[in-house]
């Protein structure tokens, strides 16, 4: 297994997806397990770690989120500044 850090291209967002410009992020215990190849955590490689993020919607193909909206994502739950 090869562990490395490299830059990746920003993906094209699909229908009902958003692109978040990250202000803050963190790595958690599962990110650490994934980074050493724990097969119980990550099934597909390459894998970009990090699940928690705070930032601003930069692009949106969603009717629920607008560009410029502040968001917080934890455990794949997206929370906006409109709560």
PDB file of C-alpha atoms in Angstrom:
ATOM      1  CA  UNK A   1       0.000   0.000   0.000  1.00  0.00           C
ATOM      2  CA  UNK A   2       1.283   3.454  -0.890  1.00  0.00           C
ATOM      3  CA  UNK A   3       0.444   6.304   1.463  1.00  0.00           C
ATOM      4  CA  UNK A   4       0.846   9.798   0.083  1.00  0.00           C
ATOM      5  CA  UNK A   5      -0.457  13.314   0.033  1.00  0.00           C
ATOM      6  CA  UNK A   6      -1.192  14.912  -3.303  1.00  0.00           C
ATOM      7  CA  UNK A   7      -3.330  17.582  -4.848  1.00  0.00           C
ATOM      8  CA  UNK A   8      -6.484  16.466  -6.611  1.00  0.00           C
ATOM      9  CA  UNK A   9      -8.657  18.229  -9.146  1.00  0.00           C
ATOM     10  CA  UNK A  10     -11.854  19.822  -7.910  1.00  0.00           C
ATOM     11  CA  UNK A  11     -14.655  17.532  -9.080  1.00  0.00           C
ATOM     12  CA  UNK A  12     -17.536  18.725 -11.214  1.00  0.00           C
ATOM     13  CA  UNK A  13     -20.613  18.873  -8.999  1.00  0.00           C
ATOM     14  CA  UNK A  14     -23.615  16.842 -10.038  1.00  0.00           C
ATOM     15  CA  UNK A  15     -27.335  17.479  -9.565  1.00  0.00           C
ATOM     16  CA  UNK A  16     -28.212  18.146  -5.892  1.00  0.00           C
ATOM     17  CA  UNK A  17     -24.553  18.547  -4.935  1.00  0.00           C
ATOM     18  CA  UNK A  18     -22.605  21.520  -3.634  1.00  0.00           C
ATOM     19  CA  UNK A  19     -18.960  22.547  -3.531  1.00  0.00           C
ATOM     20  CA  UNK A  20     -17.879  23.926  -0.157  1.00  0.00           C
ATOM     21  CA  UNK A  21     -14.930  26.296   0.167  1.00  0.00           C
ATOM     22  CA  UNK A  22     -13.476  25.001   3.425  1.00  0.00           C
ATOM     23  CA  UNK A  23     -12.595  27.404   6.199  1.00  0.00           C
ATOM     24  CA  UNK A  24     -12.023  24.796   8.929  1.00  0.00           C
ATOM     25  CA  UNK A  25     -11.730  21.016   8.918  1.00  0.00           C
ATOM     26  CA  UNK A  26     -10.471  18.250  11.158  1.00  0.00           C
ATOM     27  CA  UNK A  27      -9.314  14.676  11.075  1.00  0.00           C
ATOM     28  CA  UNK A  28     -10.861  12.197  13.461  1.00  0.00           C
ATOM     29  CA  UNK A  29     -10.091   8.677  14.659  1.00  0.00           C
ATOM     30  CA  UNK A  30     -11.647   7.027  11.594  1.00  0.00           C
ATOM     31  CA  UNK A  31      -9.608   9.307   9.320  1.00  0.00           C
ATOM     32  CA  UNK A  32      -6.472   8.032  11.088  1.00  0.00           C
ATOM     33  CA  UNK A  33      -7.582   4.412  10.637  1.00  0.00           C
ATOM     34  CA  UNK A  34      -8.311   5.039   6.968  1.00  0.00           C
ATOM     35  CA  UNK A  35      -4.944   6.696   6.394  1.00  0.00           C
ATOM     36  CA  UNK A  36      -3.161   3.487   7.408  1.00  0.00           C
ATOM     37  CA  UNK A  37      -5.337   1.320   5.161  1.00  0.00           C
ATOM     38  CA  UNK A  38      -7.817  -0.136   7.667  1.00  0.00           C
ATOM     39  CA  UNK A  39     -10.166  -2.077   5.399  1.00  0.00           C
ATOM     40  CA  UNK A  40     -13.019  -1.820   7.893  1.00  0.00           C
ATOM     41  CA  UNK A  41     -13.155   1.946   7.423  1.00  0.00           C
ATOM     42  CA  UNK A  42     -12.332   2.588   3.784  1.00  0.00           C
ATOM     43  CA  UNK A  43     -13.514   0.344   0.962  1.00  0.00           C
ATOM     44  CA  UNK A  44     -12.375   2.400  -2.049  1.00  0.00           C
ATOM     45  CA  UNK A  45      -8.981   3.937  -2.659  1.00  0.00           C
ATOM     46  CA  UNK A  46      -7.724   6.542  -3.243  1.00  0.00           C
ATOM     47  CA  UNK A  47      -9.590   8.083  -0.318  1.00  0.00           C
ATOM     48  CA  UNK A  48      -9.632  11.702   0.810  1.00  0.00           C
ATOM     49  CA  UNK A  49      -9.914  11.841   4.578  1.00  0.00           C
ATOM     50  CA  UNK A  50     -11.898  14.396   6.534  1.00  0.00           C
ATOM     51  CA  UNK A  51     -15.613  14.349   7.239  1.00  0.00           C
ATOM     52  CA  UNK A  52     -16.066  17.455   9.394  1.00  0.00           C
ATOM     53  CA  UNK A  53     -15.938  20.823   7.647  1.00  0.00           C
ATOM     54  CA  UNK A  54     -17.063  24.403   8.106  1.00  0.00           C
ATOM     55  CA  UNK A  55     -17.139  26.757   5.154  1.00  0.00           C
ATOM     56  CA  UNK A  56     -19.125  28.569   2.504  1.00  0.00           C
ATOM     57  CA  UNK A  57     -21.032  27.183  -0.478  1.00  0.00           C
ATOM     58  CA  UNK A  58     -18.908  28.070  -3.510  1.00  0.00           C
ATOM     59  CA  UNK A  59     -20.980  26.297  -6.188  1.00  0.00           C
ATOM     60  CA  UNK A  60     -24.436  24.781  -5.947  1.00  0.00           C
ATOM     61  CA  UNK A  61     -26.559  22.503  -8.102  1.00  0.00           C
ATOM     62  CA  UNK A  62     -29.098  22.212  -5.303  1.00  0.00           C
ATOM     63  CA  UNK A  63     -32.350  24.025  -4.663  1.00  0.00           C
ATOM     64  CA  UNK A  64     -31.669  23.784  -0.909  1.00  0.00           C
ATOM     65  CA  UNK A  65     -28.320  25.610  -0.747  1.00  0.00           C
ATOM     66  CA  UNK A  66     -27.264  28.940  -2.219  1.00  0.00           C
ATOM     67  CA  UNK A  67     -23.810  30.212  -3.140  1.00  0.00           C
ATOM     68  CA  UNK A  68     -22.407  32.234  -0.240  1.00  0.00           C
ATOM     69  CA  UNK A  69     -24.343  30.325   2.429  1.00  0.00           C
ATOM     70  CA  UNK A  70     -22.284  29.327   5.494  1.00  0.00           C
ATOM     71  CA  UNK A  71     -22.411  25.604   6.296  1.00  0.00           C
ATOM     72  CA  UNK A  72     -21.197  23.114   8.881  1.00  0.00           C
ATOM     73  CA  UNK A  73     -20.898  19.429   7.967  1.00  0.00           C
ATOM     74  CA  UNK A  74     -20.449  16.712  10.588  1.00  0.00           C
ATOM     75  CA  UNK A  75     -20.861  13.001   9.913  1.00  0.00           C
ATOM     76  CA  UNK A  76     -22.357  13.849   6.482  1.00  0.00           C
ATOM     77  CA  UNK A  77     -25.077  16.033   8.010  1.00  0.00           C
ATOM     78  CA  UNK A  78     -25.150  19.435   6.331  1.00  0.00           C
ATOM     79  CA  UNK A  79     -26.213  22.373   8.508  1.00  0.00           C
ATOM     80  CA  UNK A  80     -26.665  25.894   7.144  1.00  0.00           C
ATOM     81  CA  UNK A  81     -26.516  29.353   8.655  1.00  0.00           C
ATOM     82  CA  UNK A  82     -30.308  29.508   8.284  1.00  0.00           C
ATOM     83  CA  UNK A  83     -31.102  27.351  11.302  1.00  0.00           C
TER      84      UNK A  83
END
